[in-house]
Structures are given as C-alpha cells and as structure tokens.
C-alpha cells in the first residue's frame, strides 16, 4: 500500500485522536504489517481506507472523459494514447495545421476550448485526472471480554 488511513469513531475518540495514518516510506524498507492500539474496552466502528501502490502509477479519469475514451483508470501514458486514438478515429487533427486538434462537441465540452495544440494535451488532461479512489472497508472492532 502507498498509504492506509483508519478512521475511528470521532465521538468516542475526539477530533485529535480518531484518525490514524500510515504512509509507506522507502527509508523504512518493506514491512508486512502494523498495529494500532486504541483505548477503551467496548466495540467500535471504524473505516479503513487502503490507498494502493500501483506500479506503474495509475490515474482515474473524470466520468465524462472516461465515457468518451472508454477507460476509467490507467497510466497517464495510456490515457494520452487513448485520447490520441480517439482524435485519429474521429479525424480531429486539423488538416492544414497538423499540430492542432479541432475538438468535437464532446471534447470541447470537457476541455472548454474548441481546439488545442497536441503538445497542450497533457496539461489539458491534468484537470480531468486524479489519483484512484482507495479501497474502503467498513469494519467493527469487537472487544469481547469472554475471549
């Protein structure tokens, strides 16, 4: 994992103690686990967020662009390649000025401009990609004194 966040019940643990965060560090090397100690003797609900360490790094497209390109999560080079394939398939490259792309109505709505230089595509894409969502697990820590 790249990062793990455990969110305990804020009402029970307060605003300063209800979040526990662990981040991978190359300086510490590999680890196969970690433990969290909490005070209290009752059961409590928590939310565990696991941020996966994708290799190579992945990005998630905003929904409108994902629908147009037909991909949801991929590497940035793969996203740029899918966009270029869409441009070629829909013949959006300007025939007179080949460094320019004339966007169709879908890409114009998404990017907010009618045309752009090919070299500007990575910058235009930045506003429409984000890190992938974490894996979220709702869990109850049960403290059974009989065990």
Short mmCIF file of C-alpha atoms in Angstrom, two decimals:
data_model
loop_
_atom_site.label_atom_id
_atom_site.label_comp_id
_atom_site.label_asym_id
_atom_site.label_seq_id
_atom_site.Cartn_x
_atom_site.Cartn_y
_atom_site.Cartn_z
CA UNK A 1 0.00 0.00 0.00
CA UNK A 2 1.00 3.57 -0.53
CA UNK A 3 -0.99 4.76 2.45
CA UNK A 4 -3.52 3.49 4.99
CA UNK A 5 -5.96 5.61 6.97
CA UNK A 6 -8.03 4.22 9.82
CA UNK A 7 -10.87 6.44 10.97
CA UNK A 8 -12.22 5.57 14.41
CA UNK A 9 -15.46 6.90 15.92
CA UNK A 10 -14.85 10.65 16.33
CA UNK A 11 -17.46 10.96 19.08
CA UNK A 12 -15.67 8.33 21.13
CA UNK A 13 -12.04 9.34 20.43
CA UNK A 14 -12.33 13.08 19.78
CA UNK A 15 -11.20 15.22 16.84
CA UNK A 16 -7.48 14.77 17.57
CA UNK A 17 -7.33 11.01 18.15
CA UNK A 18 -9.83 9.45 15.76
CA UNK A 19 -7.55 9.32 12.67
CA UNK A 20 -4.56 7.02 12.29
CA UNK A 21 -2.47 7.33 9.14
CA UNK A 22 0.37 5.15 7.90
CA UNK A 23 2.39 6.05 4.81
CA UNK A 24 4.89 3.84 3.02
CA UNK A 25 8.44 5.05 3.30
CA UNK A 26 11.32 3.72 1.23
CA UNK A 27 13.68 4.70 4.08
CA UNK A 28 11.97 2.21 6.43
CA UNK A 29 12.06 -0.56 3.83
CA UNK A 30 9.42 -3.23 3.35
CA UNK A 31 7.01 -4.15 6.12
CA UNK A 32 4.39 -6.85 6.37
CA UNK A 33 2.06 -5.10 8.79
CA UNK A 34 1.50 -2.58 11.53
CA UNK A 35 -0.67 -2.42 14.60
CA UNK A 36 -2.90 0.25 16.07
CA UNK A 37 -3.64 0.45 19.78
CA UNK A 38 -6.74 2.22 20.98
CA UNK A 39 -8.02 2.99 24.43
CA UNK A 40 -11.39 1.78 25.64
CA UNK A 41 -12.91 -1.59 26.29
CA UNK A 42 -16.01 -1.53 24.12
CA UNK A 43 -16.57 -2.34 20.50
CA UNK A 44 -16.21 0.48 17.98
CA UNK A 45 -16.85 1.00 14.31
CA UNK A 46 -14.09 2.19 12.02
CA UNK A 47 -13.44 2.90 8.36
CA UNK A 48 -10.22 1.60 6.80
CA UNK A 49 -9.02 3.30 3.60
CA UNK A 50 -6.34 1.44 1.64
CA UNK A 51 -4.52 3.50 -0.99
CA UNK A 52 -2.98 1.01 -3.39
CA UNK A 53 0.58 1.47 -4.60
CA UNK A 54 0.07 0.96 -8.33
CA UNK A 55 3.22 0.21 -10.30
CA UNK A 56 3.28 1.89 -12.75
CA UNK A 57 1.29 4.73 -11.20
CA UNK A 58 -2.37 4.90 -12.24
CA UNK A 59 -4.79 7.79 -12.67
CA UNK A 60 -8.59 7.86 -12.74
CA UNK A 61 -10.43 9.90 -15.36
CA UNK A 62 -13.35 12.16 -14.52
CA UNK A 63 -16.60 10.46 -15.59
CA UNK A 64 -17.37 12.44 -18.79
CA UNK A 65 -13.89 11.89 -20.24
CA UNK A 66 -13.94 8.24 -19.13
CA UNK A 67 -17.16 7.69 -21.11
CA UNK A 68 -15.75 9.37 -24.22
CA UNK A 69 -12.46 7.44 -24.16
CA UNK A 70 -13.86 4.17 -22.84
CA UNK A 71 -11.36 3.86 -19.98
CA UNK A 72 -11.71 4.59 -16.28
CA UNK A 73 -8.30 4.03 -14.69
CA UNK A 74 -4.97 3.70 -16.49
CA UNK A 75 -1.44 5.06 -16.58
CA UNK A 76 -1.08 8.64 -17.81
CA UNK A 77 0.67 7.50 -21.00
CA UNK A 78 -2.18 5.04 -21.66
CA UNK A 79 -4.74 7.82 -21.12
CA UNK A 80 -2.89 10.10 -23.53
CA UNK A 81 -2.69 7.24 -26.03
CA UNK A 82 -6.46 6.61 -25.73
CA UNK A 83 -7.11 10.31 -26.31
CA UNK A 84 -4.83 10.30 -29.37
CA UNK A 85 -6.62 7.19 -30.69
CA UNK A 86 -9.95 9.00 -30.24
CA UNK A 87 -8.58 12.02 -32.14
CA UNK A 88 -7.38 9.80 -35.01
CA UNK A 89 -10.59 7.75 -35.14
CA UNK A 90 -12.76 10.87 -35.27
CA UNK A 91 -10.38 12.73 -37.62
CA UNK A 92 -9.96 15.68 -35.25
CA UNK A 93 -6.44 16.63 -36.35
CA UNK A 94 -6.51 19.89 -38.31
CA UNK A 95 -5.52 19.00 -41.91
CA UNK A 96 -3.98 22.43 -42.57
CA UNK A 97 -2.21 22.90 -39.21
CA UNK A 98 -1.39 19.36 -38.14
CA UNK A 99 -0.09 20.39 -34.72
CA UNK A 100 -3.66 21.49 -33.85
CA UNK A 101 -6.63 19.35 -32.88
CA UNK A 102 -10.16 20.56 -33.60
CA UNK A 103 -12.26 19.09 -30.80
CA UNK A 104 -15.69 17.61 -31.41
CA UNK A 105 -18.60 18.71 -29.22
CA UNK A 106 -17.74 16.15 -26.51
CA UNK A 107 -14.10 17.13 -26.09
CA UNK A 108 -14.95 20.82 -26.40
CA UNK A 109 -17.42 20.47 -23.51
CA UNK A 110 -14.86 18.61 -21.41
CA UNK A 111 -11.79 20.77 -22.10
CA UNK A 112 -13.64 24.08 -22.53
CA UNK A 113 -11.83 25.06 -25.74
CA UNK A 114 -12.65 24.33 -29.40
CA UNK A 115 -9.08 23.42 -30.33
CA UNK A 116 -5.64 22.91 -28.88
CA UNK A 117 -2.10 22.01 -29.88
CA UNK A 118 -1.16 18.37 -29.48
CA UNK A 119 1.60 19.45 -27.08
CA UNK A 120 -1.06 21.00 -24.80
CA UNK A 121 -2.94 17.72 -24.28
CA UNK A 122 -1.03 16.63 -21.14
CA UNK A 123 -1.79 19.98 -19.50
CA UNK A 124 -5.45 19.81 -20.54
CA UNK A 125 -5.70 16.28 -19.17
CA UNK A 126 -4.34 17.25 -15.74
CA UNK A 127 -7.62 18.90 -14.77
CA UNK A 128 -9.52 15.69 -15.58
CA UNK A 129 -7.44 13.00 -13.87
CA UNK A 130 -6.91 12.23 -10.21
CA UNK A 131 -5.44 9.54 -8.04
CA UNK A 132 -7.51 6.34 -7.92
CA UNK A 133 -10.03 6.02 -5.09
CA UNK A 134 -8.92 3.97 -2.10
CA UNK A 135 -10.37 0.62 -1.17
CA UNK A 136 -12.77 1.43 1.70
CA UNK A 137 -13.63 -1.15 4.34
CA UNK A 138 -16.28 -0.50 7.00
CA UNK A 139 -15.29 -2.60 10.00
CA UNK A 140 -16.30 -3.12 13.61
CA UNK A 141 -13.61 -3.75 16.18
CA UNK A 142 -15.23 -6.12 18.63
CA UNK A 143 -13.84 -6.37 22.15
CA UNK A 144 -15.34 -9.48 23.67
CA UNK A 145 -14.09 -9.96 27.25
CA UNK A 146 -15.08 -13.65 27.12
CA UNK A 147 -12.34 -14.38 24.58
#
